[in-house]
XYZ file of C-alpha atoms in Angstrom:
110
model
C -16.962 -2.718 5.789
C -16.795 -4.120 2.836
C -13.983 -3.762 -0.002
C -14.397 -3.563 -3.581
C -12.030 -4.857 -5.943
C -11.359 -3.023 -9.478
C -8.888 -3.854 -11.939
C -6.390 -1.436 -13.951
C -7.717 -2.595 -17.285
C -9.892 -5.228 -19.207
C -6.894 -6.907 -20.534
C -5.109 -7.417 -17.151
C -8.682 -8.956 -15.775
C -8.321 -11.099 -18.773
C -4.849 -12.468 -17.922
C -5.948 -12.880 -14.294
C -8.856 -15.116 -15.546
C -6.125 -16.928 -17.777
C -4.218 -18.053 -15.139
C -3.643 -21.710 -14.187
C -6.539 -23.249 -12.082
C -4.829 -23.508 -9.202
C -3.113 -20.162 -9.072
C -6.143 -18.620 -9.997
C -8.328 -20.566 -6.972
C -5.633 -19.159 -4.593
C -5.941 -15.987 -5.918
C -10.027 -16.198 -5.320
C -9.515 -17.176 -1.930
C -7.052 -14.330 -1.129
C -9.554 -11.757 -2.696
C -12.101 -12.879 -0.854
C -10.311 -12.411 2.020
C -9.432 -8.994 1.310
C -13.043 -7.855 0.515
C -13.911 -8.878 4.232
C -10.719 -7.609 5.908
C -8.959 -4.996 3.943
C -5.935 -5.281 1.728
C -3.170 -5.957 4.121
C -3.495 -9.324 4.930
C 0.101 -9.821 6.137
C 2.578 -12.326 5.224
C 2.511 -15.102 3.839
C -0.531 -13.793 1.768
C 0.193 -10.040 1.086
C 3.459 -7.979 1.781
C 3.719 -3.928 1.583
C 6.388 -2.886 -1.268
C 6.379 0.620 -0.005
C 4.899 3.906 -1.149
C 1.277 2.339 -1.370
C 2.259 -0.703 -3.343
C 1.306 -4.187 -1.872
C 1.895 -7.465 -3.398
C -0.213 -10.542 -3.299
C 1.587 -13.983 -3.165
C -0.271 -16.331 -4.890
C 0.788 -20.037 -5.555
C -0.530 -23.110 -6.854
C 0.612 -26.696 -7.837
C 1.293 -24.973 -11.145
C 3.624 -22.737 -9.830
C 3.853 -19.020 -8.261
C 2.541 -15.745 -9.261
C 2.747 -11.969 -8.061
C 0.158 -9.724 -8.242
C 0.499 -5.755 -7.478
C -2.380 -3.813 -5.821
C -3.194 -0.657 -4.251
C -5.752 1.398 -2.599
C -7.588 4.367 -3.357
C -10.089 6.657 -1.857
C -12.947 4.596 -0.259
C -12.817 1.162 0.297
C -11.446 0.278 -3.139
C -8.684 -1.875 -3.913
C -7.115 -1.682 -7.676
C -5.303 -4.412 -8.740
C -2.400 -3.128 -11.003
C -0.094 -5.711 -12.522
C 0.819 -9.392 -12.418
C 3.474 -11.962 -13.398
C 4.400 -15.808 -13.247
C 7.335 -15.968 -11.111
C 10.164 -17.764 -12.249
C 12.951 -16.389 -10.594
C 13.786 -15.886 -6.432
C 13.458 -12.267 -6.880
C 11.062 -9.985 -8.218
C 12.538 -8.745 -11.817
C 12.934 -5.190 -11.872
C 10.886 -4.195 -15.119
C 7.462 -5.973 -13.278
C 7.830 -3.730 -9.956
C 8.675 -0.627 -12.396
C 5.517 -1.141 -14.279
C 3.195 -1.820 -11.183
C 4.762 1.338 -9.821
C 4.102 3.268 -12.965
C 0.276 2.204 -12.868
C 0.016 3.203 -9.209
C 1.157 6.763 -10.256
C -1.602 6.939 -13.008
C -4.078 5.466 -10.672
C -3.078 8.063 -7.858
C -3.118 10.512 -10.692
C -6.827 9.880 -11.591
C -7.818 9.803 -7.967
C -6.537 13.494 -7.097
């Protein structure tokens, strides 16, 4: 089975492309594994956040990023939102935005 990865928006795709090289390389490594094995790779690469939202745990020599995603009908993974991590806890506003986008994607696919 092969999974497809799409993005919430072109602007968000450009944000991913603009990540520092080390973080972007690790992101590419995780997404390649997801295409082969599916969205739930488990810790330390991915983590379920509840209600169908997942978190990709990306790091590189430049720092740490978190990327939120979900799955939709078929074998499609939708990458919703991401941020550069600067605190120990995920900021509530970042998680809130990911959950809003998750609801939008689900509404479009019902």
